[in-house]
Amino acid sequence: MAGPDIALPATPWASAPVRARLRRRGRAETRLRLLGLGALGLAFAMLATLVLTLLWSGAGAFRQTRVATEVFYDPAILAPGNLARGDYRAILAVAVGEWFPGLSPAGRRRAGAILSAGAPFVLRDRIVADPALLGRRVTLSLPVSDPYDQLRRGLLGRDTPAAFRRLTDDDIARWDRLVASGLVSAPLNPGLLLDPDSRFPELAGLAGALAGSAWLLLTCFLLSFPVGIGAAIYLEEFAPRRRLADVIEININNLAAVPSVVFGLLGLAVFLGWFGLPRSSPFVGGMVLALMTLPTIIIATRAALKAVPPSIREAALGLGASRQQAVFHHVLPLAMPGILTGTILGLAHALGETAPLLLIGMNAFVTGAPGGPFDAATALPTQIFIWADSPERGFEARTSAAILVLLAFLVVMNGLAIFLRNRFERKW
Amino acid sequence: MTPSAPPAAVPLPPPRAKFEARNVHVHYGASHALKAVSIDIPDRTVTAFIGPSGCGKSTFLRCLNRMNDTIAIARVTGTIRLDGEDIHAPAVDPVLLRARVGMVFQKPNPFPKSIYDNVAYGPRIHGLARGRAELDAIVERALRRAALWNEVRDRLAAPGTGLSGGQQQRLCIARAVATSPEVLLMDEPCSALDPIATAQVEELIDELRSQFAVVIVTHSMHQAARVSQKTAFFHMGELVEHGDTDQIFTIPRDPRTESYISGKIG
Ligand SMILES: Nc1ncnc2c1ncn2[C@@H]1O[C@H](COP(=O)(O)OP(=O)(O)OP(=O)(O)O)[C@@H](O)[C@H]1O
Ligand SMILES: [Mg+2]
């Protein structure tokens, strides 16, 4: 057949220019690989620095200095009918006097400051829980106050001139005697996770913040997950006009880029202002975070739905499945790993969000874990904010420890996202 | 033949037009993929669509069960009647239409589910089986008809996507057959099959003819000649010629048909 000459010229594969080009390409690839490795190393180094710094400064908060104190629930001081209002300071004063016999009243007051200002409450709670203790002697492990905790951890310099430290030479000498008597210990501090917030750093814990964050995330998930998936399915599979869907898509993308503090203002104005919902409540916080997470979930879900090959939809429709059946029986299950990953990443983002919660008052001082989503509470990030803002030295370690707890939660959530993705991932 | 075939003494009723297409045009955006196609597709007959690649065979096939509705840029005009009823009439539910007009796609597209669930999906959504035993029977029959049963009987729970290309193609045939459609549209059902499986699928097609209208797109002239009674030749979006297969393959009216079947274009 006489056609145009379409034979291609033979390539001289062994010639010098071809080899040179091959070498150039090889070098470019090596460069790119090194660049990538460098970037990865840098990111990793920064992360490691962050975590190590936090560990260094937060380690102290995972142990709490305590003194084994023998207290006598003196019936002469405590009225059996009114145990909640007894003078527990007096009882402690007696116990401290037993440590240092022959101390002047002023010295005894000074020595009493070894124990946390919250120690009387520990005594009270113990006997209120068990009134039979009245008239008995018990040994309680009581937390020491912040300066002595710092002293044990070597953060309060003994070499500093006395005028510049919070403890006098006498204080330190008494402490050393106490240590020598073997009453002082520094056990692991479960209170960091199990106790609610307190004015005294040695007693402050994250229980309230953890419960608050849990309620927040639950509310946020229950609102944003169904709504987000529903919106995405509608837009991706059912929306009639492309143009309208595009406009909505642009708006959703913009919504995802709105600074989170703006959502807080919205929550303040609408949920607290108009609807009069309770301030500082995880429910309101969860609604605000849901507004913030919604665009992320919608975008992730749409991407996951788009990634399902159209041939699967065609197969279902071709068998006489309705659109809804095709989506719910075939497309959605295939998109689920992507949807879950996006959702969890959105929730992890919400977990660390601070600014909108500050605006709806979730940085209040709350000394009890919330019992439900409508109780006043803090959340992990706002608790970190409160502690970081507190002047007591002891809160420094607590802040770092709280950040570590928050990071641990984020790691767990991201791990869950990866696990779910691998677990549900199926090939087609 | 199988025992289910009607006794030879009872003559088949004369074929009547199952589908009547009049002046059908399809545009994909600005491109005019199908031009003024008018054709009758008779019942209880195998009709073969032949023509060079890209001439619009699949496009026309997808018009018959309104699969083109699912392509945003596709626009179909003209009239197509199924049993005398316009399939684009507002009263017609495309879901029911697609249940009546089954389709085997050009590219095998099994669901990423088990082989059993693939075949059982249609009967399930249409409620064709009462109970598990009945469903099992439908699945087995469909797989047998698609000549796949012997290969997969021991691994019905294995994923359909794990089968070979040719097995997937037969799985899709079984899936389409399982819903007992009135018309079966098959887009190159044998493109990835070996000669033995091809012969089995052709036997199935021949058998289906006793109850259904079958439309088959094929690139094999031999296959068209073997299985079909009617043939339609498409070229560049036009239906050039259609009629009895014998006539098309022996005395084509149009020179383009002649050069295509003798291997000169396409
Ligand atoms: N989804 C689509 N979007 C845009 N154009 C399409 C689409 N599907 C088909 N076309 C175009 O329509 C024309 C006909 O395509 P069609 O798939 O019907 O060809 P065909 O005859 O089935 O070819 P083949 O034998 O290769 O399968 C082609 O030019 C193709 O590019
Ligand atoms: Mg085709």
XYZ file of C-alpha atoms and ligand atoms in Angstrom:
726
model
C 0.000 0.000 0.000
C 1.477 3.344 -1.035
C 1.163 5.689 1.879
C 3.210 8.520 3.397
C 6.604 7.491 4.762
C 5.993 7.032 8.473
C 9.136 5.085 9.341
C 10.888 6.637 12.381
C 14.647 7.326 12.293
C 16.663 4.736 14.200
C 17.846 5.994 17.584
C 21.599 5.622 18.254
C 21.164 4.196 21.778
C 24.900 3.747 22.289
C 25.958 7.265 21.223
C 27.554 9.802 23.577
C 24.670 12.353 23.638
C 22.173 9.674 24.574
C 24.417 8.518 27.400
C 25.013 12.070 28.577
C 21.271 12.657 28.739
C 20.852 9.461 30.702
C 23.499 10.601 33.193
C 21.828 14.017 33.486
C 18.517 12.384 34.226
C 20.149 10.152 36.805
C 21.697 13.173 38.517
C 18.404 15.048 38.534
C 16.730 12.083 40.151
C 19.411 11.800 42.830
C 19.072 15.531 43.548
C 15.338 15.227 43.947
C 15.706 12.254 46.244
C 18.238 14.051 48.443
C 16.025 17.115 48.551
C 13.070 15.020 49.657
C 15.134 13.230 52.272
C 16.440 16.573 53.513
C 12.949 18.011 53.845
C 11.783 14.906 55.628
C 14.758 15.009 57.982
C 14.146 18.670 58.762
C 10.489 18.087 59.525
C 11.361 15.119 61.675
C 14.059 17.022 63.548
C 11.634 19.826 64.344
C 9.039 17.398 65.577
C 11.614 15.584 67.685
C 12.795 18.898 69.170
C 9.230 19.810 70.082
C 8.469 16.478 71.703
C 11.790 16.286 73.542
C 11.403 19.824 74.918
C 7.921 18.989 76.110
C 9.105 15.742 77.670
C 11.946 17.558 79.397
C 9.754 20.238 80.905
C 6.664 18.118 81.393
C 8.267 15.058 82.960
C 7.963 16.623 86.431
C 4.197 16.683 86.249
C 3.983 12.923 85.827
C 5.371 12.485 89.351
C 4.126 14.322 92.406
C 6.116 14.850 95.591
C 4.147 13.586 98.570
C 4.678 13.291 102.292
C 3.325 10.395 104.302
C 1.504 12.280 107.042
C 0.006 10.697 110.116
C -3.113 12.645 111.023
C -5.412 12.285 114.017
C -9.059 12.991 113.281
C -9.466 14.665 116.666
C -13.065 14.562 117.946
C -12.193 17.651 119.969
C -11.716 19.619 116.761
C -14.246 17.969 114.461
C -17.965 17.910 115.081
C -19.426 14.528 114.019
C -22.508 16.170 112.559
C -20.616 18.668 110.468
C -17.571 16.885 109.108
C -17.654 18.865 105.860
C -16.933 22.093 107.726
C -14.313 20.973 110.214
C -11.078 22.848 110.913
C -8.722 20.549 109.050
C -5.957 23.128 109.115
C -5.750 22.661 112.872
C -5.531 18.912 112.469
C -2.724 19.318 109.955
C -0.954 21.752 112.237
C -0.875 19.034 114.889
C 0.530 16.534 112.383
C 3.228 18.996 111.276
C 4.079 19.662 114.899
C 4.772 15.951 115.314
C 7.341 16.107 112.512
C 9.258 18.964 114.128
C 8.812 18.796 117.917
C 9.555 21.985 119.824
C 8.885 24.412 117.010
C 7.600 27.906 117.783
C 4.044 28.691 116.601
C 5.475 30.918 113.859
C 7.891 28.177 112.798
C 5.053 25.686 112.837
C 3.023 27.893 110.519
C 6.015 28.184 108.246
C 6.513 24.406 108.298
C 2.812 23.889 107.585
C 3.401 25.479 104.200
C 5.276 22.334 103.176
C 1.934 20.695 102.536
C -0.226 21.832 99.668
C -2.857 24.421 100.484
C -5.259 21.848 99.143
C -4.181 19.246 101.714
C -6.993 20.103 104.193
C -9.487 19.227 101.475
C -7.849 15.853 101.016
C -8.320 15.237 104.731
C -11.900 16.407 104.566
C -12.819 14.288 101.549
C -11.299 11.237 103.210
C -13.358 11.454 106.377
C -16.525 12.593 104.648
C -16.287 9.421 102.597
C -15.670 7.335 105.726
C -17.038 9.013 108.927
C -15.887 6.036 110.997
C -12.392 7.544 110.888
C -13.360 10.083 113.534
C -11.134 9.612 116.555
C -8.661 7.425 114.645
C -5.160 7.981 113.369
C -4.538 7.485 109.640
C -1.495 7.903 107.472
C -2.286 9.893 104.373
C 0.012 10.590 101.447
C -0.407 14.332 101.033
C 0.906 16.420 98.136
C 3.500 19.046 99.007
C 3.147 22.631 97.898
C 4.663 23.902 94.713
C 7.942 25.422 96.062
C 8.887 22.183 97.822
C 8.017 20.162 94.732
C 10.357 22.425 92.777
C 12.983 21.981 95.499
C 12.874 18.205 95.265
C 13.173 18.355 91.508
C 16.198 20.636 91.866
C 14.470 23.487 90.074
C 14.696 25.757 93.107
C 18.372 26.605 93.369
C 19.818 26.141 96.840
C 22.751 28.308 95.770
C 20.531 31.266 94.933
C 20.842 34.012 97.526
C 18.087 33.571 100.105
C 16.538 36.920 99.204
C 15.734 35.707 95.735
C 14.156 32.388 96.547
C 10.786 31.519 97.929
C 12.143 29.269 100.676
C 14.372 30.428 103.524
C 17.419 28.507 104.706
C 15.330 27.293 107.658
C 12.618 26.009 105.294
C 15.208 24.065 103.338
C 16.801 22.664 106.482
C 13.385 21.468 107.737
C 12.661 19.905 104.356
C 15.962 18.078 104.378
C 15.132 16.672 107.832
C 11.782 15.520 106.518
C 13.447 13.850 103.545
C 15.998 12.215 105.843
C 13.172 10.784 107.951
C 12.006 8.881 104.891
C 8.495 10.296 104.742
C 8.919 11.970 101.375
C 8.264 10.101 98.146
C 7.516 10.997 94.520
C 5.133 8.379 93.140
C 3.549 8.429 89.702
C 0.808 11.008 89.587
C -2.475 9.554 88.311
C -4.112 12.778 89.498
C -2.775 14.455 86.371
C -5.399 12.541 84.393
C -7.951 11.734 87.100
C -8.304 14.993 89.047
C -10.144 18.107 87.904
C -8.571 21.517 87.651
C -7.432 23.335 90.760
C -5.911 26.628 91.773
C -2.970 24.715 93.217
C -0.732 23.209 90.577
C 0.113 20.194 92.742
C -3.582 19.252 92.766
C -4.548 20.294 89.246
C -5.451 17.517 86.798
C -6.935 17.061 83.372
C -10.069 15.078 84.219
C -12.364 18.011 83.460
C -10.555 18.870 80.259
C -10.520 15.252 79.061
C -14.230 14.823 79.729
C -14.914 18.197 78.121
C -12.927 17.278 75.031
C -14.694 13.919 74.830
C -18.128 15.583 74.923
C -16.928 18.166 72.417
C -15.702 15.547 69.966
C -18.813 13.426 70.389
C -21.090 16.379 69.680
C -18.899 17.474 66.808
C -18.828 13.978 65.293
C -22.551 13.329 65.663
C -23.357 16.624 63.981
C -20.713 16.909 61.297
C -20.380 13.268 60.166
C -23.956 12.603 58.996
C -24.514 16.131 57.754
C -21.160 16.227 55.975
C -21.603 12.858 54.294
C -25.187 13.687 53.354
C -24.183 17.002 51.821
C -21.283 15.434 49.955
C -23.396 12.583 48.597
C -26.033 15.000 47.443
C -23.519 17.280 45.752
C -21.536 14.472 44.176
C -24.233 12.023 43.157
C -27.574 13.789 42.979
C -27.121 17.542 42.508
C -28.970 18.303 39.258
C -27.064 21.265 37.863
C -23.303 21.223 37.522
C -23.120 25.014 37.713
C -24.947 25.217 41.034
C -22.834 22.405 42.454
C -19.693 24.277 41.414
C -20.816 27.457 43.158
C -21.586 25.490 46.295
C -18.241 23.735 46.053
C -16.373 27.050 45.883
C -18.251 28.265 48.925
C -17.492 25.124 50.874
C -13.815 25.431 50.035
C -13.912 29.022 51.233
C -15.647 27.931 54.398
C -12.804 25.515 55.057
C -10.387 28.417 54.904
C -12.280 30.697 57.316
C -10.194 31.339 60.454
C -11.527 29.294 63.327
C -11.946 32.315 65.590
C -14.693 33.512 63.279
C -16.656 30.339 63.965
C -16.228 31.117 67.652
C -17.732 34.565 67.126
C -20.591 32.975 65.254
C -21.170 30.541 68.110
C -21.061 33.390 70.590
C -23.585 35.449 68.652
C -25.938 32.690 67.526
C -25.793 29.797 69.981
C -25.197 31.821 73.147
C -26.779 35.102 72.101
C -29.906 34.098 70.222
C -30.581 30.589 71.414
C -29.395 31.253 74.946
C -27.551 27.948 75.224
C -25.380 27.537 78.330
C -21.997 29.222 78.263
C -18.828 27.141 78.459
C -20.738 23.985 77.588
C -19.161 21.280 75.404
C -22.399 21.080 73.454
C -22.046 24.621 72.151
C -18.328 24.039 71.626
C -19.115 20.864 69.698
C -21.562 22.722 67.476
C -18.986 25.393 66.719
C -16.338 22.766 65.978
C -18.863 20.880 63.814
C -19.301 23.984 61.667
C -15.539 24.073 61.320
C -15.147 20.356 60.587
C -18.067 20.173 58.175
C -16.226 21.579 55.136
C -13.292 19.233 55.751
C -15.592 16.218 55.873
C -17.540 17.343 52.813
C -14.378 17.871 50.793
C -12.861 14.553 51.895
C -16.099 12.682 51.199
C -16.510 14.208 47.769
C -12.940 13.317 46.889
C -13.487 9.765 48.105
C -16.724 9.449 46.120
C -15.053 10.854 43.009
C -12.305 8.273 43.318
C -14.766 5.370 42.979
C -14.594 4.281 39.344
C -17.730 5.211 37.391
C -17.883 1.671 36.035
C -19.094 0.520 39.463
C -22.000 2.974 39.347
C -22.763 1.901 35.771
C -22.742 -1.744 36.741
C -25.293 -1.132 39.480
C -27.479 1.188 37.411
C -27.322 -1.218 34.482
C -28.837 -3.916 36.678
C -31.781 -1.692 37.484
C -30.543 -0.346 40.786
C -31.826 3.097 41.656
C -29.325 5.880 42.063
C -29.727 5.693 45.802
C -29.111 1.927 45.782
C -26.060 2.326 43.595
C -24.650 4.904 45.994
C -25.448 3.164 49.255
C -24.733 -0.421 48.164
C -21.629 0.121 46.099
C -20.151 3.589 45.973
C -20.312 4.545 49.623
C -18.708 1.338 50.965
C -15.838 1.819 48.541
C -15.466 5.462 49.537
C -15.671 4.718 53.266
C -11.927 4.433 53.982
C -11.344 7.853 52.463
C -14.353 9.312 54.250
C -13.270 7.933 57.615
C -9.735 9.138 57.152
C -10.943 12.625 56.298
C -13.363 12.635 59.198
C -10.798 11.560 61.747
C -8.292 14.104 60.488
C -11.026 16.748 60.726
C -11.838 15.663 64.273
C -8.168 15.629 65.226
C -7.988 19.172 63.967
C -11.064 20.048 66.012
C -9.538 18.427 69.105
C -6.642 20.865 69.025
C -8.722 23.927 68.211
C -8.543 26.654 70.879
C -9.629 30.039 69.591
C -13.365 29.357 69.022
C -13.628 27.685 72.426
C -12.147 30.732 74.145
C -14.885 32.857 72.633
C -17.686 30.718 73.992
C -16.136 30.661 77.437
C -14.598 27.214 77.568
C -11.574 28.683 79.331
C -13.554 29.092 82.555
C -12.132 27.862 85.835
C -14.144 24.705 86.450
C -13.225 22.505 89.407
C -15.228 19.453 88.456
C -15.513 17.135 85.479
C -18.654 17.846 83.428
C -21.383 15.282 83.888
C -22.914 15.933 80.484
C -22.586 18.051 77.366
C -24.477 20.956 78.908
C -22.272 21.370 82.002
C -19.586 24.022 82.035
C -16.255 22.495 81.117
C -12.866 23.158 79.660
C -11.223 21.242 76.854
C -7.644 20.026 76.518
C -6.429 22.976 74.436
C -8.184 25.585 76.567
C -6.874 23.900 79.719
C -3.387 24.214 78.280
C -4.159 27.850 77.594
C -5.332 28.419 81.193
C -2.329 26.685 82.725
C 0.146 28.380 80.451
C -1.371 31.642 81.598
C -1.023 30.858 85.333
C 1.839 32.424 87.278
C 2.644 29.461 89.588
C 5.848 27.684 88.620
C 4.193 24.300 89.058
C 1.848 24.976 86.150
C 4.801 25.107 83.778
C 5.336 21.372 84.001
C 1.572 20.763 83.981
C 1.265 22.755 80.760
C 3.915 20.679 79.021
C 2.396 17.495 80.372
C -1.057 18.538 79.141
C 0.372 19.257 75.699
C 1.922 15.782 75.713
C -1.457 14.284 76.604
C -3.077 16.222 73.766
C -0.367 15.087 71.348
C -0.824 11.515 72.492
C -4.520 11.777 71.668
C -3.731 13.203 68.251
C -1.286 10.396 67.568
C -3.884 7.838 68.602
C -6.507 9.426 66.360
C -4.201 9.606 63.375
C -3.155 6.036 64.017
C -6.822 5.080 64.027
C -7.264 6.856 60.696
C -4.415 4.869 59.174
C -5.716 1.648 60.687
C -9.213 2.201 59.339
C -7.874 3.080 55.923
C -5.858 -0.107 55.727
C -8.601 -2.193 57.252
C -11.349 -1.133 54.876
C -9.274 -0.529 51.799
C -10.293 -2.819 48.978
C -9.088 -2.933 45.476
C -11.328 -2.917 42.454
C -29.922 -28.391 23.399
C -31.025 -28.023 26.986
C -34.261 -29.632 28.127
C -35.761 -26.190 28.750
C -35.851 -25.455 25.015
C -39.370 -25.607 23.595
C -40.237 -28.702 21.633
C -39.530 -28.246 17.967
C -43.124 -28.998 17.016
C -44.409 -25.718 18.489
C -43.418 -22.966 16.041
C -42.010 -19.780 17.506
C -44.310 -16.786 17.137
C -43.236 -14.479 14.343
C -40.621 -11.979 15.543
C -42.016 -8.532 16.159
C -40.068 -5.341 16.806
C -38.961 -5.134 20.411
C -37.191 -1.848 19.949
C -38.058 0.785 17.383
C -35.507 3.590 17.123
C -36.324 6.599 14.971
C -33.930 9.367 14.041
C -31.733 8.954 17.119
C -28.895 11.443 17.515
C -26.350 11.470 20.332
C -24.052 14.384 21.112
C -21.219 14.219 23.617
C -20.799 17.906 24.285
C -19.973 19.348 20.884
C -19.134 16.056 19.196
C -21.862 14.387 17.221
C -21.342 10.708 17.976
C -24.491 9.182 16.507
C -26.381 10.541 13.521
C -30.004 9.845 12.610
C -30.131 6.185 13.498
C -33.427 4.454 12.708
C -33.719 0.727 13.188
C -36.128 -1.956 14.357
C -34.720 -4.569 16.683
C -36.887 -7.686 16.552
C -37.856 -9.784 19.545
C -36.494 -13.329 19.971
C -33.669 -12.587 17.620
C -29.978 -11.914 17.923
C -28.992 -8.619 16.359
C -25.300 -7.913 15.830
C -23.852 -4.396 15.703
C -20.656 -4.261 13.715
C -18.436 -1.444 12.593
C -15.001 0.053 13.053
C -13.788 1.270 16.443
C -15.301 4.560 17.551
C -18.242 4.388 15.120
C -20.907 4.608 17.834
C -21.951 0.994 18.475
C -21.597 1.270 22.237
C -23.196 4.685 22.181
C -26.297 3.366 20.454
C -26.426 0.317 22.693
C -26.364 2.574 25.734
C -29.283 4.548 24.304
C -31.465 1.451 24.468
C -31.412 1.251 28.265
C -30.847 4.975 28.824
C -27.371 4.455 30.269
C -26.362 7.642 28.492
C -28.503 9.493 31.064
C -25.673 8.926 33.500
C -23.152 10.778 31.356
C -23.515 14.481 32.107
C -22.374 15.683 28.674
C -24.358 13.168 26.626
C -27.506 14.400 24.882
C -29.866 11.961 23.195
C -32.596 13.077 20.779
C -35.068 11.097 18.677
C -37.537 8.394 19.635
C -36.877 4.924 20.951
C -39.836 2.675 21.667
C -39.751 -0.527 23.667
C -42.839 -2.654 22.966
C -44.378 0.431 21.402
C -43.798 2.659 24.436
C -41.446 5.636 24.257
C -38.629 4.959 26.717
C -38.059 8.688 27.165
C -41.683 9.328 28.186
C -41.941 10.971 31.597
C -43.962 8.020 32.893
C -41.098 5.621 32.183
C -38.856 4.911 35.130
C -35.307 4.333 33.870
C -34.731 2.038 36.832
C -37.444 -0.342 35.661
C -36.301 0.037 32.063
C -32.795 -1.065 33.009
C -34.168 -4.013 34.921
C -36.047 -5.081 31.773
C -33.152 -4.320 29.446
C -30.026 -5.925 30.864
C -26.558 -4.908 29.824
C -23.106 -6.422 29.716
C -20.563 -3.631 29.486
C -17.611 -3.460 27.161
C -15.156 -3.396 30.065
C -15.827 -6.072 32.703
C -16.969 -4.247 35.828
C -17.646 -6.742 38.620
C -18.484 -5.289 42.016
C -15.651 -5.599 44.535
C -17.754 -8.149 46.377
C -17.919 -11.914 46.378
C -18.743 -13.807 43.214
C -22.017 -14.887 44.800
C -22.993 -11.347 45.771
C -22.182 -10.118 42.293
C -24.669 -12.469 40.714
C -27.204 -12.221 43.518
C -27.291 -8.431 43.537
C -29.885 -8.001 40.779
C -32.283 -10.675 42.097
C -31.926 -9.194 45.574
C -32.801 -5.611 44.701
C -35.693 -6.740 42.535
C -36.938 -9.264 45.057
C -36.800 -12.164 42.598
C -36.018 -14.820 45.171
C -37.950 -15.860 48.240
C -35.389 -17.206 50.599
C -31.819 -18.293 50.409
C -32.367 -21.570 48.604
C -34.140 -19.884 45.730
C -31.404 -17.280 45.478
C -28.757 -20.009 45.494
C -30.578 -21.685 42.621
C -30.751 -18.466 40.601
C -27.037 -17.800 41.167
C -26.066 -21.304 40.141
C -28.257 -21.210 37.044
C -26.888 -17.826 35.978
C -23.298 -18.947 36.496
C -23.942 -22.137 34.565
C -25.480 -20.206 31.673
C -22.428 -17.949 31.573
C -20.197 -21.050 31.473
C -18.478 -20.025 34.685
C -19.988 -22.402 37.231
C -17.385 -25.128 36.994
C -14.556 -22.687 37.552
C -16.017 -20.879 40.551
C -18.341 -23.367 42.263
C -15.795 -23.886 45.051
C -15.066 -20.243 45.677
C -18.325 -18.360 45.470
C -17.246 -16.289 48.459
C -14.022 -15.138 46.767
C -14.004 -11.582 45.433
C -15.239 -11.190 41.876
C -12.413 -8.780 41.185
C -9.916 -11.579 41.797
C -10.994 -13.480 38.683
C -9.146 -13.355 35.381
C -10.293 -10.896 32.744
C -12.236 -13.505 30.801
C -13.798 -14.918 33.954
C -14.832 -11.415 34.998
C -16.486 -10.970 31.627
C -18.502 -14.133 32.122
C -19.292 -13.087 35.693
C -20.797 -9.891 34.291
C -22.816 -11.941 31.833
C -24.073 -14.138 34.678
C -24.940 -11.041 36.679
C -26.964 -9.605 33.817
C -28.705 -12.918 33.082
C -29.620 -13.468 36.746
C -32.278 -10.735 36.682
C -34.031 -12.392 33.686
C -34.264 -9.276 31.546
C -36.450 -9.148 28.432
C -33.657 -7.775 26.323
C -29.963 -8.388 26.774
C -27.485 -5.847 25.426
C -23.985 -7.252 25.218
C -21.074 -5.028 24.374
C -18.294 -7.245 23.054
C -18.987 -10.014 25.558
C -16.321 -12.307 24.145
C -13.451 -9.864 23.663
C -11.324 -11.480 26.382
C -12.511 -15.066 26.073
C -10.706 -18.101 24.765
C -12.353 -20.098 21.950
C -13.956 -22.595 24.332
C -15.563 -19.948 26.564
C -16.542 -18.009 23.451
C -18.337 -21.057 22.106
C -20.129 -21.479 25.425
C -21.227 -17.828 25.519
C -22.399 -18.087 21.921
C -24.396 -21.135 22.872
C -25.922 -19.117 25.718
C -26.806 -16.305 23.319
C -28.441 -18.729 20.978
C -30.403 -20.210 23.841
C -31.501 -16.818 25.165
C -32.927 -16.060 21.742
C -35.827 -18.388 22.429
C -37.101 -15.972 25.085
C -35.371 -12.629 24.691
C -34.154 -10.121 22.196
C -30.357 -10.092 22.250
C -28.191 -7.310 20.872
C -24.500 -8.026 20.615
C -21.688 -5.717 19.632
C -18.798 -7.590 18.134
C -15.611 -7.007 16.213
C -15.547 -10.551 14.986
C -17.251 -10.996 11.625
C -17.286 -14.730 12.209
C -19.076 -14.320 15.497
C -21.635 -11.982 13.961
C -22.231 -14.487 11.197
C -22.444 -17.393 13.622
C -24.796 -16.057 16.279
C -26.910 -13.323 14.741
C -29.941 -13.329 12.495
C -29.884 -9.567 11.960
C -26.852 -7.345 11.503
C -26.445 -3.582 11.616
C -23.334 -1.913 10.269
C -22.291 1.425 11.770
C -19.694 3.753 10.325
C -18.637 7.123 11.724
C -21.790 7.578 13.721
C -24.134 6.534 10.951
C -26.135 3.374 10.624
C -25.034 2.495 7.125
C -27.019 -0.618 6.575
C -28.997 -3.232 8.445
C -30.867 -6.346 7.553
C -30.659 -10.125 7.637
C -27.217 -11.309 8.567
C -27.085 -13.630 5.554
C -27.818 -10.787 3.211
C -25.339 -8.333 4.835
C -22.523 -10.837 4.677
C -23.216 -12.088 1.154
C -24.686 -9.225 -0.809
C -24.150 -5.952 1.103
C -25.896 -3.011 -0.487
C -23.436 -0.322 0.572
C -19.824 -0.324 -0.634
C -18.652 0.710 2.854
C -20.207 -2.424 4.328
C -18.557 -4.540 1.741
C -15.110 -3.092 2.309
C -15.524 -3.410 6.106
C -16.544 -7.039 6.126
C -13.886 -7.897 3.639
C -11.330 -6.217 5.901
C -10.544 -3.106 3.911
C -11.710 -0.434 6.392
C -11.733 -0.371 10.135
N -18.378 9.338 27.579
C -18.003 9.904 26.403
N -17.663 11.194 26.360
C -17.287 11.771 25.215
N -17.219 11.142 24.064
C -17.551 9.834 24.009
C -17.965 9.149 25.201
N -18.238 7.870 24.872
C -17.992 7.764 23.550
N -17.598 8.938 23.033
C -17.272 9.204 21.613
O -18.324 8.734 20.819
C -17.828 8.061 19.691
C -18.419 6.691 19.612
O -17.968 5.932 20.712
P -18.445 4.459 21.000
O -17.945 4.092 22.336
O -19.890 4.373 20.769
O -17.672 3.645 19.877
P -17.702 2.071 19.579
O -18.288 1.884 18.261
O -18.306 1.349 20.706
O -16.154 1.746 19.506
P -15.368 0.445 20.015
O -15.601 -0.613 19.002
O -13.956 0.865 20.025
O -15.920 0.112 21.345
C -16.322 8.065 19.792
O -15.820 9.059 18.927
C -16.034 8.428 21.206
O -14.898 9.235 21.268
Mg -17.673 0.136 22.190
